[in-house]
XYZ file of C-alpha atoms in Angstrom:
654
model
C -0.159 -38.079 -2.609
C -3.427 -38.264 -2.693
C -5.707 -40.697 0.004
C -6.690 -43.449 -1.575
C -10.352 -43.322 0.806
C -13.752 -43.783 -1.558
C -14.703 -40.109 0.444
C -11.604 -38.177 -0.545
C -11.417 -39.677 -3.939
C -15.395 -38.583 -4.615
C -14.432 -35.083 -3.290
C -11.312 -34.652 -5.225
C -13.561 -35.509 -8.976
C -16.505 -33.193 -7.764
C -13.701 -30.148 -6.978
C -12.696 -31.486 -9.895
C -15.469 -30.891 -11.828
C -15.973 -28.048 -10.749
C -12.930 -26.169 -11.544
C -12.735 -27.492 -15.477
C -16.162 -26.300 -15.578
C -15.193 -22.903 -14.297
C -12.050 -23.037 -16.204
C -12.378 -20.277 -18.519
C -13.324 -17.768 -15.950
C -10.362 -16.029 -14.574
C -12.032 -14.867 -11.330
C -13.048 -18.094 -10.249
C -11.160 -18.755 -6.968
C -11.566 -20.255 -3.752
C -14.590 -18.189 -2.619
C -16.209 -19.172 -6.138
C -15.815 -22.544 -5.516
C -17.193 -22.858 -2.153
C -19.565 -21.624 -3.170
C -20.835 -23.186 -5.526
C -19.968 -26.605 -3.402
C -21.717 -25.668 -0.810
C -18.505 -25.398 1.807
C -17.205 -22.534 3.088
C -13.308 -21.194 2.153
C -11.424 -22.662 5.486
C -13.765 -25.543 5.107
C -12.074 -26.449 1.569
C -8.742 -25.224 2.872
C -8.745 -27.418 5.104
C -10.231 -30.995 3.450
C -7.420 -30.110 0.486
C -4.673 -29.799 3.530
C -6.132 -32.886 4.945
C -6.309 -34.846 1.618
C -3.628 -33.351 -0.721
C -1.177 -31.082 1.141
C -2.933 -28.262 -0.944
C -4.042 -25.013 -0.755
C -7.499 -24.128 -2.409
C -5.521 -21.538 -4.158
C -3.286 -24.073 -5.736
C -5.546 -27.266 -6.026
C -7.170 -24.965 -9.139
C -4.201 -22.969 -10.861
C -2.357 -26.865 -10.979
C -5.436 -28.077 -12.585
C -5.428 -25.070 -15.127
C -2.012 -25.895 -15.961
C -2.609 -29.362 -16.638
C -5.353 -28.601 -18.976
C -2.864 -25.866 -20.196
C -0.095 -28.805 -21.159
C -2.271 -31.064 -22.996
C -2.910 -27.730 -25.434
C -0.087 -26.787 -25.493
C 0.712 -30.630 -26.626
C -1.751 -29.701 -28.919
C 0.531 -27.544 -30.940
C -3.321 -25.625 -31.992
C -3.256 -22.443 -30.092
C -0.109 -19.437 -29.081
C 1.192 -19.462 -25.386
C -1.202 -16.423 -24.674
C -4.149 -18.335 -26.116
C -4.166 -21.060 -23.553
C -3.160 -18.260 -21.238
C -6.735 -17.283 -21.100
C -8.364 -20.292 -22.247
C -7.415 -21.776 -18.983
C -8.056 -18.457 -17.244
C -4.581 -16.686 -16.473
C -5.782 -12.745 -16.933
C -2.263 -12.242 -17.174
C 0.287 -14.405 -19.696
C 3.397 -13.177 -18.157
C 2.094 -15.410 -14.569
C 1.163 -18.094 -16.748
C 4.428 -18.386 -17.982
C 5.645 -18.356 -14.373
C 3.224 -20.353 -12.762
C 4.086 -23.072 -15.691
C 7.659 -23.049 -15.664
C 7.473 -23.088 -11.642
C 5.270 -26.203 -11.965
C 7.127 -28.164 -14.675
C 10.815 -26.722 -15.633
C 10.904 -25.787 -18.757
C 8.960 -22.762 -20.361
C 5.647 -23.269 -22.369
C 7.451 -22.395 -25.283
C 9.539 -25.296 -25.503
C 6.603 -27.593 -23.678
C 5.912 -29.200 -27.084
C 9.789 -30.078 -27.628
C 10.024 -31.273 -24.196
C 6.909 -33.892 -24.753
C 8.814 -34.579 -28.107
C 12.311 -35.483 -26.396
C 10.682 -37.860 -23.909
C 8.557 -39.645 -26.476
C 12.581 -40.267 -28.122
C 13.420 -41.469 -25.148
C 10.960 -43.220 -24.530
C 11.759 -44.911 -27.987
C 14.799 -45.306 -27.725
C 14.491 -46.971 -24.606
C 11.991 -49.120 -25.631
C 13.801 -50.864 -28.500
C 16.874 -51.196 -26.706
C 14.342 -53.536 -24.512
C 13.246 -55.145 -27.432
C 16.596 -56.339 -28.544
C 17.546 -57.123 -25.044
C 15.076 -59.212 -25.109
C 15.920 -61.670 -28.338
C 19.772 -61.081 -26.402
C 18.363 -62.670 -23.464
C 15.715 -65.122 -24.381
C 16.464 -67.918 -22.289
C 18.732 -66.351 -19.424
C 17.794 -65.587 -16.641
C 14.269 -63.293 -15.806
C 16.270 -61.450 -13.309
C 19.226 -60.005 -15.041
C 16.274 -58.213 -17.342
C 14.675 -56.565 -14.314
C 18.539 -55.923 -13.090
C 18.812 -54.165 -16.475
C 15.415 -52.267 -17.032
C 15.911 -50.740 -12.949
C 18.797 -49.297 -14.404
C 17.791 -48.170 -17.646
C 14.820 -46.078 -15.948
C 17.458 -45.426 -13.405
C 19.839 -43.573 -15.941
C 15.891 -42.213 -17.817
C 15.091 -40.698 -14.358
C 18.966 -38.728 -13.938
C 19.249 -37.575 -17.487
C 15.025 -36.445 -16.365
C 16.762 -34.778 -13.535
C 19.309 -32.844 -14.596
C 17.276 -31.648 -17.886
C 14.892 -30.168 -15.665
C 17.863 -28.552 -13.555
C 19.476 -27.344 -16.810
C 16.043 -25.687 -18.095
C 15.316 -22.400 -16.216
C 15.529 -20.395 -18.693
C 17.072 -16.611 -18.400
C 13.617 -15.301 -19.471
C 12.654 -15.787 -16.245
C 15.562 -15.112 -13.946
C 13.406 -11.710 -13.479
C 10.693 -13.399 -12.019
C 13.088 -16.088 -9.382
C 13.590 -14.315 -6.183
C 14.088 -15.325 -3.037
C 12.144 -16.129 0.607
C 14.267 -13.316 2.067
C 13.270 -10.789 -0.207
C 11.240 -8.080 1.158
C 8.578 -6.903 -1.968
C 5.055 -5.149 -1.629
C 2.447 -4.053 -3.881
C 0.561 -0.737 -2.573
C -2.960 -1.172 -4.065
C -5.115 1.586 -5.422
C -7.375 2.845 -2.176
C -10.843 2.675 -2.045
C -12.259 5.764 -2.124
C -15.710 5.624 -0.246
C -16.529 9.146 -0.245
C -20.030 9.801 -1.137
C -20.368 12.324 -2.996
C -17.381 15.174 -4.442
C -14.726 14.614 -5.862
C -12.195 13.479 -4.112
C -10.179 10.515 -6.071
C -7.114 12.808 -6.197
C -6.695 12.202 -2.816
C -7.182 8.520 -2.431
C -4.625 8.788 -5.676
C -1.991 11.160 -4.717
C -1.885 9.817 -1.541
C -1.343 6.437 -2.633
C 1.607 7.831 -5.162
C 3.103 9.669 -2.400
C 2.944 6.731 -0.179
C 4.578 4.594 -2.804
C 6.943 7.045 -2.999
C 8.158 6.832 0.136
C 8.621 3.260 0.069
C 10.503 3.911 -3.399
C 13.200 5.006 -1.032
C 14.091 1.856 1.252
C 16.857 -0.118 -0.997
C 16.023 -3.286 0.358
C 12.564 -3.377 -0.423
C 11.323 -4.070 -3.413
C 7.921 -2.133 -4.359
C 5.792 -2.961 -7.407
C 4.880 -0.106 -9.480
C 1.552 1.786 -9.285
C 0.226 1.332 -12.543
C 1.576 -2.340 -12.288
C -1.080 -2.205 -9.111
C -3.710 -0.312 -10.888
C -4.657 -3.273 -13.204
C -6.403 -4.514 -9.651
C -8.286 -1.872 -8.805
C -11.577 -3.596 -9.779
C -10.125 -6.950 -9.364
C -12.456 -9.710 -7.861
C -8.882 -11.975 -6.660
C -8.203 -12.754 -3.435
C -5.309 -10.816 -1.676
C -2.912 -14.205 -2.486
C -4.126 -14.435 -5.697
C -3.163 -11.157 -6.935
C 0.515 -10.668 -4.658
C 1.229 -14.584 -6.434
C 0.761 -12.841 -9.800
C 3.271 -10.094 -9.205
C 5.343 -11.952 -6.744
C 4.878 -9.797 -3.580
C 5.022 -10.667 -0.756
C 2.887 -8.171 1.501
C -0.235 -6.264 0.382
C -0.950 -3.120 1.967
C -5.141 -2.259 1.724
C -6.528 1.532 2.248
C -9.448 2.829 2.114
C -10.304 7.062 2.404
C -13.823 8.558 3.380
C -14.836 12.097 3.458
C -17.081 13.522 5.347
C -17.085 17.433 5.611
C -13.955 18.454 4.843
C -13.112 15.197 7.363
C -10.769 12.758 6.003
C -10.529 9.331 7.468
C -8.228 6.819 6.441
C -7.674 2.878 7.603
C -5.145 1.155 6.056
C -4.314 -2.795 7.040
C -0.989 -4.588 6.036
C -1.608 -8.541 4.764
C 1.054 -10.820 4.758
C 0.273 -12.506 1.466
C 2.039 -16.074 2.008
C -0.003 -16.554 5.448
C -2.813 -14.322 4.614
C -2.261 -12.685 8.407
C -2.993 -9.478 8.803
C -0.260 -8.360 10.672
C -1.035 -4.769 11.139
C -4.122 -1.944 10.866
C -4.827 1.336 11.458
C -6.600 4.358 11.262
C -5.999 7.881 10.898
C -8.615 10.558 11.208
C -7.557 14.118 9.476
C -9.029 17.295 8.121
C -7.846 17.609 4.438
C -5.798 20.510 4.849
C -4.007 18.859 7.931
C -2.787 15.092 5.834
C 0.874 16.756 4.682
C 3.306 14.014 6.677
C 0.038 11.770 7.115
C 1.650 8.974 4.005
C 5.596 9.262 5.727
C 3.934 7.607 8.744
C 2.498 4.942 7.335
C 5.609 4.254 5.061
C 7.632 4.258 8.605
C 4.625 1.936 9.862
C 5.169 -0.075 7.129
C 8.766 -0.230 6.776
C 8.650 -1.416 10.818
C 6.430 -3.928 10.850
C 7.479 -6.218 8.155
C 11.083 -5.569 9.310
C 12.938 -3.998 6.400
C 15.938 -2.512 7.090
C 16.494 1.298 6.815
C 19.320 3.769 6.704
C 19.660 6.497 8.570
C 19.256 8.347 5.252
C 16.187 6.389 4.101
C 14.688 7.299 7.080
C 15.679 10.842 6.509
C 14.424 11.246 2.949
C 10.932 9.133 3.418
C 10.418 11.431 6.630
C 11.578 14.582 4.975
C 7.721 16.887 3.721
C 8.124 18.419 -0.086
C 6.177 21.227 1.153
C 4.547 22.518 4.201
C 1.764 24.712 2.190
C -1.571 22.625 2.338
C -2.938 24.273 -0.448
C -0.131 24.371 -2.902
C 0.111 19.864 -1.972
C -3.220 20.336 -3.434
C -3.072 21.835 -6.066
C 0.065 19.209 -6.813
C -1.887 16.509 -6.102
C -4.724 17.565 -8.320
C -2.066 18.365 -11.446
C -0.605 14.689 -10.486
C -3.497 13.361 -10.980
C -4.374 15.189 -13.474
C -1.130 14.209 -15.896
C -1.515 10.170 -14.609
C -4.929 10.306 -16.242
C -3.591 11.590 -19.813
C -1.720 8.937 -20.082
C -4.192 6.412 -22.231
C -5.067 2.569 -20.480
C -2.545 0.841 -22.611
C 0.113 4.128 -21.773
C 0.570 3.602 -25.536
C 0.221 7.429 -25.535
C -0.282 11.049 -24.167
C -4.175 12.884 -24.151
C -2.868 17.416 -24.872
C -5.473 18.562 -23.459
C -5.369 16.989 -20.592
C -1.728 17.546 -20.264
C -1.765 20.952 -20.608
C -5.077 21.183 -18.115
C -1.820 19.628 -15.948
C 0.842 22.088 -16.320
C -1.566 24.969 -15.114
C -2.562 23.679 -11.979
C 2.307 22.472 -11.530
C 1.462 26.192 -11.979
C -0.808 27.401 -9.307
C 1.383 24.757 -7.209
C 4.416 26.133 -7.028
C 2.835 30.001 -7.110
C 1.479 28.661 -3.244
C 4.763 27.402 -2.706
C 8.348 28.883 -5.429
C 10.146 26.602 -3.488
C 8.272 22.795 -3.981
C 10.804 20.601 -5.704
C 8.321 18.018 -6.659
C 6.265 20.034 -8.846
C 9.025 22.114 -10.330
C 10.547 18.147 -11.528
C 6.707 16.904 -12.638
C 6.033 20.174 -14.477
C 9.781 19.328 -16.039
C 8.085 15.795 -16.835
C 4.547 17.475 -18.503
C 6.293 19.531 -20.992
C 8.806 17.042 -22.046
C 5.842 14.331 -23.256
C 4.430 17.339 -24.514
C 7.040 17.270 -27.165
C 8.215 13.728 -27.314
C 4.416 13.438 -28.560
C 5.278 16.040 -30.953
C 2.342 18.821 -29.237
C 4.749 21.245 -29.680
C 8.069 22.448 -31.152
C 11.124 19.760 -29.759
C 13.376 22.473 -28.914
C 10.327 24.705 -26.785
C 9.544 21.860 -24.345
C 13.087 19.523 -24.603
C 14.876 23.774 -23.639
C 11.714 24.423 -21.132
C 11.981 20.518 -19.367
C 15.835 20.922 -18.785
C 14.628 24.397 -17.517
C 12.691 22.979 -14.669
C 15.020 20.348 -13.700
C 17.601 22.131 -12.579
C 15.155 25.030 -11.264
C 14.315 21.810 -8.385
C 17.326 20.076 -8.313
C 18.871 23.763 -7.028
C 15.523 23.040 -4.745
C 16.247 19.485 -3.724
C 19.885 18.045 -5.313
C 18.244 14.479 -3.990
C 14.795 14.615 -6.588
C 15.031 11.561 -8.862
C 12.757 12.960 -11.167
C 13.950 15.607 -12.072
C 17.797 13.730 -12.707
C 15.201 10.962 -14.713
C 13.946 14.068 -17.033
C 17.680 15.740 -17.281
C 18.709 12.411 -18.525
C 15.608 12.019 -21.170
C 17.361 15.669 -21.865
C 20.690 14.944 -22.813
C 20.161 11.593 -24.318
C 17.161 12.218 -26.949
C 17.245 15.704 -26.696
C 21.055 17.278 -27.413
C 22.748 13.446 -27.693
C 24.708 13.982 -24.786
C 24.713 9.907 -23.912
C 27.425 9.707 -21.374
C 25.521 12.856 -18.633
C 22.296 10.907 -19.635
C 23.618 8.010 -18.533
C 25.344 9.571 -15.043
C 21.454 10.943 -14.371
C 19.965 8.145 -15.115
C 22.903 6.288 -12.723
C 21.516 9.090 -10.200
C 18.184 8.308 -10.366
C 18.290 5.159 -9.432
C 20.711 5.345 -6.752
C 17.865 8.050 -4.976
C 15.305 5.562 -6.574
C 16.437 1.775 -7.241
C 12.574 1.043 -7.376
C 11.666 3.456 -10.301
C 10.845 1.307 -13.292
C 10.634 4.361 -15.887
C 14.848 4.705 -14.432
C 15.227 1.620 -15.317
C 13.484 0.636 -18.946
C 15.243 4.443 -19.764
C 18.117 3.197 -19.023
C 18.068 -0.484 -20.617
C 16.978 1.714 -23.702
C 20.531 3.929 -22.964
C 22.338 0.469 -23.234
C 21.384 -0.604 -26.145
C 22.579 2.601 -27.898
C 25.911 2.015 -26.158
C 25.860 -1.138 -24.754
C 26.663 -3.453 -23.137
C 24.280 -5.353 -23.517
C 24.172 -7.218 -20.780
C 23.677 -4.162 -18.859
C 21.083 -3.744 -20.512
C 19.902 -7.414 -19.841
C 20.177 -6.263 -15.972
C 18.378 -2.856 -15.761
C 15.513 -4.537 -18.113
C 15.074 -7.446 -16.155
C 14.788 -4.887 -12.652
C 12.258 -2.967 -14.724
C 9.982 -5.927 -15.774
C 9.931 -6.969 -11.760
C 8.695 -4.094 -10.977
C 5.935 -3.327 -14.262
C 5.406 -7.647 -15.581
C 2.239 -6.919 -17.137
C 4.140 -3.341 -19.563
C 3.470 -4.324 -23.008
C 6.753 -1.663 -23.316
C 8.442 -3.733 -21.369
C 8.343 -6.494 -22.855
C 9.156 -4.771 -25.937
C 12.229 -3.992 -25.058
C 12.605 -7.354 -23.636
C 11.996 -9.487 -26.960
C 14.747 -6.683 -28.419
C 17.557 -6.715 -25.685
C 16.931 -10.615 -26.624
C 16.993 -10.007 -29.825
C 20.344 -8.290 -29.450
C 21.152 -11.067 -27.433
C 20.415 -13.564 -30.414
C 18.326 -15.415 -28.195
C 15.449 -15.897 -31.135
C 13.272 -18.205 -28.998
C 12.654 -15.735 -26.152
C 12.932 -12.950 -28.109
C 9.873 -14.543 -29.642
C 7.747 -15.228 -26.423
C 8.486 -11.765 -24.673
C 7.245 -10.372 -27.885
C 3.541 -12.266 -28.020
C 3.793 -11.341 -24.892
C 3.818 -6.927 -25.315
C 1.603 -7.869 -28.538
C -1.139 -9.559 -25.591
C -0.848 -5.802 -23.712
C -1.331 -3.710 -26.903
C -1.063 -4.950 -30.274
C -1.019 -1.601 -31.846
C 2.153 -1.450 -31.698
C 4.369 -1.208 -34.823
C 7.787 -2.158 -33.630
C 6.565 -4.949 -32.041
C 5.094 -6.425 -35.951
C 8.782 -5.714 -36.568
C 9.852 -8.317 -33.652
C 7.677 -11.048 -34.997
C 9.047 -10.987 -38.727
C 12.836 -10.357 -37.200
C 12.917 -13.739 -35.064
C 10.340 -15.491 -37.222
C 13.290 -15.034 -39.784
C 16.461 -16.103 -37.557
C 14.501 -19.297 -36.347
C 13.709 -19.736 -40.515
C 9.833 -19.810 -40.137
C 9.302 -18.349 -43.346
C 5.238 -19.148 -43.612
C 4.752 -17.316 -40.071
C 7.031 -14.225 -41.609
C 5.101 -14.352 -44.779
C 1.877 -14.301 -43.094
C 3.010 -11.451 -40.482
C 4.438 -9.517 -43.570
C 1.162 -9.385 -45.354
C -0.887 -9.140 -42.153
C 1.310 -5.226 -41.380
C 0.940 -4.253 -45.076
C -3.161 -4.781 -44.842
C -3.092 -3.525 -41.624
C -1.816 -0.578 -42.274
C -2.521 0.230 -46.033
C -5.584 -0.529 -45.806
C -5.566 -2.927 -48.616
C -4.990 -6.380 -50.377
C -3.192 -5.069 -52.887
C 0.454 -6.141 -51.462
C -0.193 -9.746 -50.763
C 0.607 -10.698 -54.412
C 3.741 -9.676 -54.463
C 5.102 -10.934 -50.880
C 3.413 -14.256 -51.378
C 5.454 -14.936 -54.849
C 8.597 -13.162 -53.295
C 8.227 -16.834 -51.306
C 7.687 -18.676 -53.326
C 10.351 -18.324 -55.980
C 13.310 -17.075 -53.232
C 12.290 -17.875 -49.502
C 13.029 -16.067 -46.573
C 15.392 -13.745 -48.610
C 13.294 -13.217 -50.970
C 10.410 -11.393 -48.144
C 13.175 -9.064 -47.474
C 13.496 -8.241 -51.007
C 10.392 -7.815 -51.094
C 10.118 -5.246 -47.714
C 12.995 -3.296 -50.104
C 10.858 -2.929 -52.982
C 8.242 -1.866 -51.182
C 10.312 0.654 -49.122
C 11.354 1.748 -52.903
C 9.045 2.202 -55.186
C 5.202 1.673 -53.015
C 5.736 2.722 -49.518
C 3.339 2.059 -47.114
C 2.842 4.064 -44.459
C 4.060 2.261 -41.706
C 8.431 1.932 -40.095
C 10.281 -0.850 -42.154
C 8.376 -0.066 -45.144
C 7.348 3.522 -45.158
C 10.480 4.130 -47.877
C 13.171 5.974 -45.559
C 16.752 4.916 -46.567
C 17.144 3.311 -42.867
C 15.000 -0.121 -43.592
C 16.308 -0.363 -47.225
C 19.343 0.045 -45.165
C 18.661 -2.565 -42.649
C 16.420 -4.923 -44.758
C 19.992 -5.057 -47.381
C 21.595 -5.339 -44.493
C 20.115 -8.566 -43.147
C 20.863 -10.825 -46.582
C 24.480 -9.773 -46.911
C 23.555 -6.932 -49.529
C 26.701 -4.713 -48.403
C 27.142 -2.279 -50.624
C 23.744 -0.898 -50.808
C 23.011 -1.214 -47.056
C 26.346 0.888 -46.616
C 24.964 3.800 -49.768
C 21.607 3.710 -47.883
C 23.022 4.071 -44.111
C 24.847 7.052 -45.466
C 21.586 8.267 -47.003
C 20.198 8.149 -43.457
C 22.716 10.391 -42.047
C 21.724 13.524 -44.816
C 18.316 12.370 -44.824
C 16.307 15.735 -42.708
C 14.952 13.017 -40.064
C 16.112 10.013 -38.762
C 14.535 7.631 -36.645
C 16.935 7.518 -34.209
C 14.730 4.538 -32.000
C 16.563 1.995 -34.628
C 19.493 4.265 -36.147
C 21.363 4.453 -32.179
C 21.321 1.654 -32.166
C 24.113 0.228 -35.029
C 26.916 -0.583 -32.977
C 24.908 -3.006 -31.089
C 22.315 -4.619 -33.901
C 23.960 -7.905 -35.082
C 22.659 -7.319 -38.361
C 24.888 -4.984 -38.602
C 28.377 -6.845 -37.656
C 29.358 -8.136 -40.726
C 29.520 -4.158 -41.804
C 31.538 -3.076 -38.748
C 35.097 -3.887 -40.342
C 33.695 -1.536 -43.709
C 35.363 1.948 -43.338
C 32.072 3.194 -45.112
C 29.906 1.681 -41.810
C 32.821 3.427 -39.423
C 31.969 6.713 -41.262
C 28.459 6.499 -40.639
C 29.462 5.545 -36.696
C 31.384 8.430 -36.057
C 29.166 10.588 -38.047
C 26.097 9.998 -35.296
C 28.312 10.624 -32.431
C 29.089 6.808 -31.235
C 32.585 6.126 -32.313
C 33.073 6.077 -28.137
C 30.774 3.281 -28.806
C 31.482 1.175 -31.654
C 33.822 -2.236 -30.617
C 34.306 -4.539 -33.146
């Protein structure tokens, strides 16, 4: 509670006005506020603590959230637009903070206000009626009734607050006892020379060692990468990813000698609980990351099993040259991925393969090099740069070689899982490989994501939900994980949550066609015909490059509403296809749109045509046993035959 002194009031008003003047600047934090006010960070912290018992970061965040709530009540902007307008760099972090403060999601804000207004109006009507009835009676009786009514409102509000903990945010709620860490990118202070691959390699190997600790939640490398150039404080970064500890480090190379400085920070108290510097020759860094990982584990008092310690202390190669080639290869491999991780550079992948092969030539027992080389070949195949058969077979052989050397190589198990699922459609072997990879490395975000995708094929969807929640904890800002999150909500028939998740995915990557269809489908399920119509027009315009489809979409909606829009989609697929999934004329999409509007015979016919088609969109077709849009066909013998023909009978439950 604020102290009602004039000086404090003036001080708070000045701070508030300064924050509001810089509201849309996501980099405006306590340091910037202190500079504008003419005080240092510590002075602001002490003054705010004494006045309102809040930190500077909390004070700024609450002003942002209050402004966001006002904008949400206006209803003119989307959740994501509001997040950026009030200075949140990440819509997912904004949603988390909003929910923590108000007890409901931003998407529920208008409904919440409307419910409160309705309650207030109802109570006012009751009070007005009671005033008429009680006119002439003693005043204290009215006071008692009013107090009772207010108490009832408080109880209803408290019940509402406690019951609104949406499953969308369950993956963000971690207990204070949980130990979690974010390893920030290594700052390369080297003057001249190209040693960035060393800096990246040190960090990645350190992360890989920390991943072995099952009691520690380790934020993924790619999530940490987003803060490479960030001006946010450690406390603010940690809050965005929900991490208790942050590890910072720097590296400087001079004349083939390297100094590494590391410091471990407790974001909850802002204490530097450990720091150290290491001086090494470049050809003598083997085992350094293991030493740092063990020190980190000791300082944050996490429990290490005997096997976990053995895994951390295990050195993958004793050959410095092989290790250097490996670091160069992995650095290049990571760089081949686009910034959004929505594509691969073929030349870059082929270049990294050369260095993996050099590492193996130096040390033929280098299991990690075989596993990463397997992944590179799998990626070339997955992105259709080389023939499917060639890439998958090579990835399979290299993974087996890695496991022959090291049966506990999580990456090799992950590649084998993907090969079995997408290469030869052996879902059960793929499941076992994913489960093994997760047992070996519980914090392997890509494996959690892949396993969730498998569970969307085989079920149960409840298990897919658990896996994607885990992936979100590790990579909350990755568009593909949020897209997967949205699809799973759609399969759970939780359309409000699905819409919010696909909005997040869209903000991170607006060019993914699958996400556009999530908007279309969820708008349809929620009865938002106008929004569905506009989204369809946008998709048609984006992928056809013309406005030619707008009139038929408008006409279809005007005449038959949402069903008319699906009929329009069917017509586009049959008679005037566009080069985008959902409109490209493939029989699967004609089947899907017919199933949604209840044209069972047409839906079955085009599913049968999909079975016969040379190319099948398996990323959708595999899901017919779990996608609720096909439920109405489950008792149809022809549908059951389709399920059997594509090998899904073991997973088909009516």
